mmCIF file with all atom_site columns, C-alpha atoms in Angstrom:
data_model
loop_
_atom_site.group_PDB
_atom_site.id
_atom_site.type_symbol
_atom_site.label_atom_id
_atom_site.label_alt_id
_atom_site.label_comp_id
_atom_site.label_asym_id
_atom_site.label_entity_id
_atom_site.label_seq_id
_atom_site.pdbx_PDB_ins_code
_atom_site.Cartn_x
_atom_site.Cartn_y
_atom_site.Cartn_z
_atom_site.occupancy
_atom_site.B_iso_or_equiv
_atom_site.pdbx_formal_charge
_atom_site.auth_seq_id
_atom_site.auth_comp_id
_atom_site.auth_asym_id
_atom_site.auth_atom_id
_atom_site.pdbx_PDB_model_num
ATOM 1   C CA . MET A 1 1   ? 3.839   -18.736 -19.071 1.00 0.00 ? 520 MET A CA 1
ATOM 2   C CA . LYS A 1 2   ? 4.637   -15.197 -20.119 1.00 0.00 ? 521 LYS A CA 1
ATOM 3   C CA . LEU A 1 3   ? 2.611   -12.753 -18.004 1.00 0.00 ? 522 LEU A CA 1
ATOM 4   C CA . THR A 1 4   ? 0.962   -9.584  -18.998 1.00 0.00 ? 523 THR A CA 1
ATOM 5   C CA . LEU A 1 5   ? -1.526  -7.647  -16.999 1.00 0.00 ? 524 LEU A CA 1
ATOM 6   C CA . PRO A 1 6   ? -3.991  -6.332  -19.504 1.00 0.00 ? 525 PRO A CA 1
ATOM 7   C CA . GLY A 1 7   ? -6.228  -3.815  -17.835 1.00 0.00 ? 526 GLY A CA 1
ATOM 8   C CA . PHE A 1 8   ? -4.578  -4.080  -14.448 1.00 0.00 ? 527 PHE A CA 1
ATOM 9   C CA . SER A 1 9   ? -2.984  -0.655  -14.696 1.00 0.00 ? 528 SER A CA 1
ATOM 10  C CA . THR A 1 10  ? -6.550  0.855   -14.946 1.00 0.00 ? 529 THR A CA 1
ATOM 11  C CA . THR A 1 11  ? -7.687  -0.683  -11.610 1.00 0.00 ? 530 THR A CA 1
ATOM 12  C CA . PRO A 1 12  ? -7.558  1.163   -8.252  1.00 0.00 ? 531 PRO A CA 1
ATOM 13  C CA . GLN A 1 13  ? -5.547  -1.741  -6.961  1.00 0.00 ? 532 GLN A CA 1
ATOM 14  C CA . HIS A 1 14  ? -2.684  -0.877  -9.328  1.00 0.00 ? 533 HIS A CA 1
ATOM 15  C CA . VAL A 1 15  ? -1.715  1.943   -7.080  1.00 0.00 ? 534 VAL A CA 1
ATOM 16  C CA . CYS A 1 16  ? -2.190  -0.073  -3.893  1.00 0.00 ? 535 CYS A CA 1
ATOM 17  C CA . SER A 1 17  ? 0.830   0.166   -1.646  1.00 0.00 ? 536 SER A CA 1
ATOM 18  C CA . LEU A 1 18  ? 0.936   -3.622  -1.490  1.00 0.00 ? 537 LEU A CA 1
ATOM 19  C CA . PHE A 1 19  ? 2.265   -3.747  -4.984  1.00 0.00 ? 538 PHE A CA 1
ATOM 20  C CA . ARG A 1 20  ? 4.806   -0.949  -4.435  1.00 0.00 ? 539 ARG A CA 1
ATOM 21  C CA . ILE A 1 21  ? 6.032   -2.634  -1.127  1.00 0.00 ? 540 ILE A CA 1
ATOM 22  C CA . CYS A 1 22  ? 6.332   -6.102  -2.629  1.00 0.00 ? 541 CYS A CA 1
ATOM 23  C CA . GLY A 1 23  ? 7.727   -4.955  -5.915  1.00 0.00 ? 542 GLY A CA 1
ATOM 24  C CA . LEU A 1 24  ? 5.721   -7.342  -8.151  1.00 0.00 ? 543 LEU A CA 1
ATOM 25  C CA . LYS A 1 25  ? 6.475   -5.364  -11.319 1.00 0.00 ? 544 LYS A CA 1
ATOM 26  C CA . VAL A 1 26  ? 10.164  -5.193  -10.467 1.00 0.00 ? 545 VAL A CA 1
ATOM 27  C CA . ALA A 1 27  ? 10.168  -8.944  -9.754  1.00 0.00 ? 546 ALA A CA 1
ATOM 28  C CA . LEU A 1 28  ? 8.378   -9.782  -13.054 1.00 0.00 ? 547 LEU A CA 1
ATOM 29  C CA . LYS A 1 29  ? 10.796  -7.565  -15.057 1.00 0.00 ? 548 LYS A CA 1
ATOM 30  C CA . SER A 1 30  ? 13.762  -9.400  -13.323 1.00 0.00 ? 549 SER A CA 1
ATOM 31  C CA . VAL A 1 31  ? 12.546  -12.770 -14.596 1.00 0.00 ? 550 VAL A CA 1
ATOM 32  C CA . GLY A 1 32  ? 11.628  -11.548 -18.110 1.00 0.00 ? 551 GLY A CA 1
ATOM 33  C CA . TRP A 1 33  ? 7.911   -11.597 -17.249 1.00 0.00 ? 552 TRP A CA 1
ATOM 34  C CA . GLN A 1 34  ? 8.095   -15.437 -16.840 1.00 0.00 ? 553 GLN A CA 1
ATOM 35  C CA . ILE A 1 35  ? 5.581   -16.027 -14.021 1.00 0.00 ? 554 ILE A CA 1
ATOM 36  C CA . ASN A 1 36  ? 6.892   -19.563 -13.374 1.00 0.00 ? 555 ASN A CA 1
ATOM 37  C CA . HIS A 1 37  ? 10.345  -18.143 -12.407 1.00 0.00 ? 556 HIS A CA 1
ATOM 38  C CA . LEU A 1 38  ? 9.024   -16.033 -9.569  1.00 0.00 ? 557 LEU A CA 1
ATOM 39  C CA . ALA A 1 39  ? 9.340   -17.003 -5.919  1.00 0.00 ? 558 ALA A CA 1
ATOM 40  C CA . PRO A 1 40  ? 6.071   -18.842 -4.737  1.00 0.00 ? 559 PRO A CA 1
ATOM 41  C CA . GLU A 1 41  ? 4.787   -15.835 -2.846  1.00 0.00 ? 560 GLU A CA 1
ATOM 42  C CA . MET A 1 42  ? 5.177   -13.555 -5.829  1.00 0.00 ? 561 MET A CA 1
ATOM 43  C CA . ARG A 1 43  ? 3.801   -16.183 -8.206  1.00 0.00 ? 562 ARG A CA 1
ATOM 44  C CA . VAL A 1 44  ? 0.518   -16.317 -6.106  1.00 0.00 ? 563 VAL A CA 1
ATOM 45  C CA . LEU A 1 45  ? 0.363   -12.522 -6.009  1.00 0.00 ? 564 LEU A CA 1
ATOM 46  C CA . ALA A 1 46  ? 0.867   -12.309 -9.804  1.00 0.00 ? 565 ALA A CA 1
ATOM 47  C CA . TYR A 1 47  ? -1.845  -14.863 -10.561 1.00 0.00 ? 566 TYR A CA 1
ATOM 48  C CA . SER A 1 48  ? -4.136  -12.988 -8.162  1.00 0.00 ? 567 SER A CA 1
ATOM 49  C CA . ALA A 1 49  ? -3.349  -9.786  -9.935  1.00 0.00 ? 568 ALA A CA 1
ATOM 50  C CA . CYS A 1 50  ? -3.986  -11.357 -13.342 1.00 0.00 ? 569 CYS A CA 1
ATOM 51  C CA . ALA A 1 51  ? -7.301  -12.776 -12.130 1.00 0.00 ? 570 ALA A CA 1
ATOM 52  C CA . LEU A 1 52  ? -8.368  -9.255  -10.894 1.00 0.00 ? 571 LEU A CA 1
ATOM 53  C CA . ALA A 1 53  ? -7.277  -7.656  -14.180 1.00 0.00 ? 572 ALA A CA 1
ATOM 54  C CA . SER A 1 54  ? -9.082  -10.359 -16.220 1.00 0.00 ? 573 SER A CA 1
ATOM 55  C CA . SER A 1 55  ? -12.402 -9.371  -14.400 1.00 0.00 ? 574 SER A CA 1
ATOM 56  C CA . ILE A 1 56  ? -12.354 -5.929  -16.190 1.00 0.00 ? 575 ILE A CA 1
ATOM 57  C CA . SER A 1 57  ? -10.086 -6.453  -19.225 1.00 0.00 ? 576 SER A CA 1
ATOM 58  C CA . PHE A 1 58  ? -11.217 -5.777  -22.705 1.00 0.00 ? 577 PHE A CA 1
ATOM 59  C CA . ASP A 1 59  ? -8.219  -7.513  -24.145 1.00 0.00 ? 578 ASP A CA 1
ATOM 60  C CA . ILE A 1 60  ? -9.125  -9.994  -26.830 1.00 0.00 ? 579 ILE A CA 1
ATOM 61  C CA . ALA A 1 61  ? -7.044  -12.719 -25.077 1.00 0.00 ? 580 ALA A CA 1
ATOM 62  C CA . ILE A 1 62  ? -9.393  -12.412 -22.188 1.00 0.00 ? 581 ILE A CA 1
ATOM 63  C CA . THR A 1 63  ? -12.763 -11.678 -23.638 1.00 0.00 ? 582 THR A CA 1
ATOM 64  C CA . GLY A 1 64  ? -12.483 -13.585 -26.851 1.00 0.00 ? 583 GLY A CA 1
ATOM 65  C CA . PRO A 1 65  ? -13.728 -12.376 -30.224 1.00 0.00 ? 584 PRO A CA 1
ATOM 66  C CA . SER A 1 66  ? -15.736 -9.270  -29.480 1.00 0.00 ? 585 SER A CA 1
ATOM 67  C CA . PRO A 1 67  ? -15.482 -5.534  -30.371 1.00 0.00 ? 586 PRO A CA 1
ATOM 68  C CA . GLN A 1 68  ? -12.376 -4.086  -28.741 1.00 0.00 ? 587 GLN A CA 1
ATOM 69  C CA . PRO A 1 69  ? -12.561 -0.525  -27.440 1.00 0.00 ? 588 PRO A CA 1
ATOM 70  C CA . GLU A 1 70  ? -9.580  1.719   -28.074 1.00 0.00 ? 589 GLU A CA 1
ATOM 71  C CA . SER A 1 71  ? -9.582  2.712   -24.367 1.00 0.00 ? 590 SER A CA 1
ATOM 72  C CA . PHE A 1 72  ? -12.006 3.193   -21.424 1.00 0.00 ? 591 PHE A CA 1
ATOM 73  C CA . ALA A 1 73  ? -12.775 6.566   -23.003 1.00 0.00 ? 592 ALA A CA 1
ATOM 74  C CA . ASP A 1 74  ? -14.049 4.949   -26.324 1.00 0.00 ? 593 ASP A CA 1
ATOM 75  C CA . ARG A 1 75  ? -17.568 6.350   -26.693 1.00 0.00 ? 594 ARG A CA 1
ATOM 76  C CA . SER A 1 76  ? -18.492 3.895   -29.526 1.00 0.00 ? 595 SER A CA 1
ATOM 77  C CA . VAL A 1 77  ? -18.365 1.163   -26.646 1.00 0.00 ? 596 VAL A CA 1
ATOM 78  C CA . PHE A 1 78  ? -18.909 3.087   -23.364 1.00 0.00 ? 597 PHE A CA 1
ATOM 79  C CA . TYR A 1 79  ? -22.112 5.035   -23.443 1.00 0.00 ? 598 TYR A CA 1
ATOM 80  C CA . PRO A 1 80  ? -25.149 5.288   -21.133 1.00 0.00 ? 599 PRO A CA 1
ATOM 81  C CA . GLY A 1 81  ? -27.168 2.104   -21.416 1.00 0.00 ? 600 GLY A CA 1
ATOM 82  C CA . ALA A 1 82  ? -24.393 0.066   -23.144 1.00 0.00 ? 601 ALA A CA 1
ATOM 83  C CA . ASP A 1 83  ? -24.725 -3.700  -22.619 1.00 0.00 ? 602 ASP A CA 1
ATOM 84  C CA . PHE A 1 84  ? -21.528 -5.219  -21.426 1.00 0.00 ? 603 PHE A CA 1
ATOM 85  C CA . ARG A 1 85  ? -22.836 -8.723  -20.674 1.00 0.00 ? 604 ARG A CA 1
ATOM 86  C CA . SER A 1 86  ? -21.032 -10.309 -23.709 1.00 0.00 ? 605 SER A CA 1
ATOM 87  C CA . TYR A 1 87  ? -17.739 -9.082  -22.235 1.00 0.00 ? 606 TYR A CA 1
ATOM 88  C CA . GLY A 1 88  ? -18.513 -10.603 -18.914 1.00 0.00 ? 607 GLY A CA 1
ATOM 89  C CA . VAL A 1 89  ? -19.393 -13.889 -20.465 1.00 0.00 ? 608 VAL A CA 1
ATOM 90  C CA . GLY A 1 90  ? -16.197 -13.907 -22.442 1.00 0.00 ? 609 GLY A CA 1
ATOM 91  C CA . ARG A 1 91  ? -14.142 -13.019 -19.337 1.00 0.00 ? 610 ARG A CA 1
ATOM 92  C CA . ALA A 1 92  ? -15.604 -15.515 -16.990 1.00 0.00 ? 611 ALA A CA 1
ATOM 93  C CA . PRO A 1 93  ? -13.692 -18.676 -18.070 1.00 0.00 ? 612 PRO A CA 1
ATOM 94  C CA . MET A 1 94  ? -10.399 -16.838 -17.925 1.00 0.00 ? 613 MET A CA 1
ATOM 95  C CA . PHE A 1 95  ? -11.111 -15.165 -14.571 1.00 0.00 ? 614 PHE A CA 1
ATOM 96  C CA . HIS A 1 96  ? -12.197 -18.454 -13.041 1.00 0.00 ? 615 HIS A CA 1
ATOM 97  C CA . ALA A 1 97  ? -9.225  -20.351 -14.371 1.00 0.00 ? 616 ALA A CA 1
ATOM 98  C CA . LEU A 1 98  ? -6.728  -17.619 -13.104 1.00 0.00 ? 617 LEU A CA 1
ATOM 99  C CA . ARG A 1 99  ? -8.501  -17.464 -9.744  1.00 0.00 ? 618 ARG A CA 1
ATOM 100 C CA . GLU A 1 100 ? -8.444  -21.196 -9.360  1.00 0.00 ? 619 GLU A CA 1
ATOM 101 C CA . ARG A 1 101 ? -4.693  -21.267 -10.212 1.00 0.00 ? 620 ARG A CA 1
ATOM 102 C CA . ALA A 1 102 ? -3.920  -18.588 -7.663  1.00 0.00 ? 621 ALA A CA 1
ATOM 103 C CA . ILE A 1 103 ? -5.938  -20.468 -5.059  1.00 0.00 ? 622 ILE A CA 1
ATOM 104 C CA . SER A 1 104 ? -4.248  -23.818 -5.982  1.00 0.00 ? 623 SER A CA 1
ATOM 105 C CA . LEU A 1 105 ? -0.777  -22.190 -5.819  1.00 0.00 ? 624 LEU A CA 1
ATOM 106 C CA . ALA A 1 106 ? -1.541  -20.610 -2.472  1.00 0.00 ? 625 ALA A CA 1
ATOM 107 C CA . CYS A 1 107 ? -2.696  -23.950 -1.033  1.00 0.00 ? 626 CYS A CA 1
ATOM 108 C CA . GLU A 1 108 ? 0.279   -25.851 -2.460  1.00 0.00 ? 627 GLU A CA 1
ATOM 109 C CA . THR A 1 109 ? 2.782   -23.493 -1.014  1.00 0.00 ? 628 THR A CA 1
ATOM 110 C CA . ARG A 1 110 ? 0.734   -22.750 2.121   1.00 0.00 ? 629 ARG A CA 1
ATOM 111 C CA . ILE A 1 111 ? 0.940   -19.046 1.362   1.00 0.00 ? 630 ILE A CA 1
ATOM 112 C CA . GLN A 1 112 ? -2.553  -18.424 2.771   1.00 0.00 ? 631 GLN A CA 1
ATOM 113 C CA . LEU A 1 113 ? -1.297  -19.567 6.153   1.00 0.00 ? 632 LEU A CA 1
ATOM 114 C CA . GLU A 1 114 ? 1.451   -16.928 6.385   1.00 0.00 ? 633 GLU A CA 1
ATOM 115 C CA . VAL A 1 115 ? 0.712   -13.780 8.318   1.00 0.00 ? 634 VAL A CA 1
#
């Protein structure tokens, strides 16, 4: 699976010291962004980051067919009273699938038991 993190760079977690310390981005670059080539710990972290990013993403690969904003500053989509429920409905299956995959990988490799 080729991994991209649509929307992740716009989250507060993107600047979290955890990602700088563990070097997730560097590790992904070193394996050509092929998530399955990462070490188990990094693979779990990558899937977790993808799940988080999918929960706010407006990327068509995540939300499905829906109007795509140019950016979070796009006033044609983001305005007071805007209804974002259709985006949430579109995101839900991908978010749940990525979250379940991260949890499954963590359980398989017993990552959740490591301090």
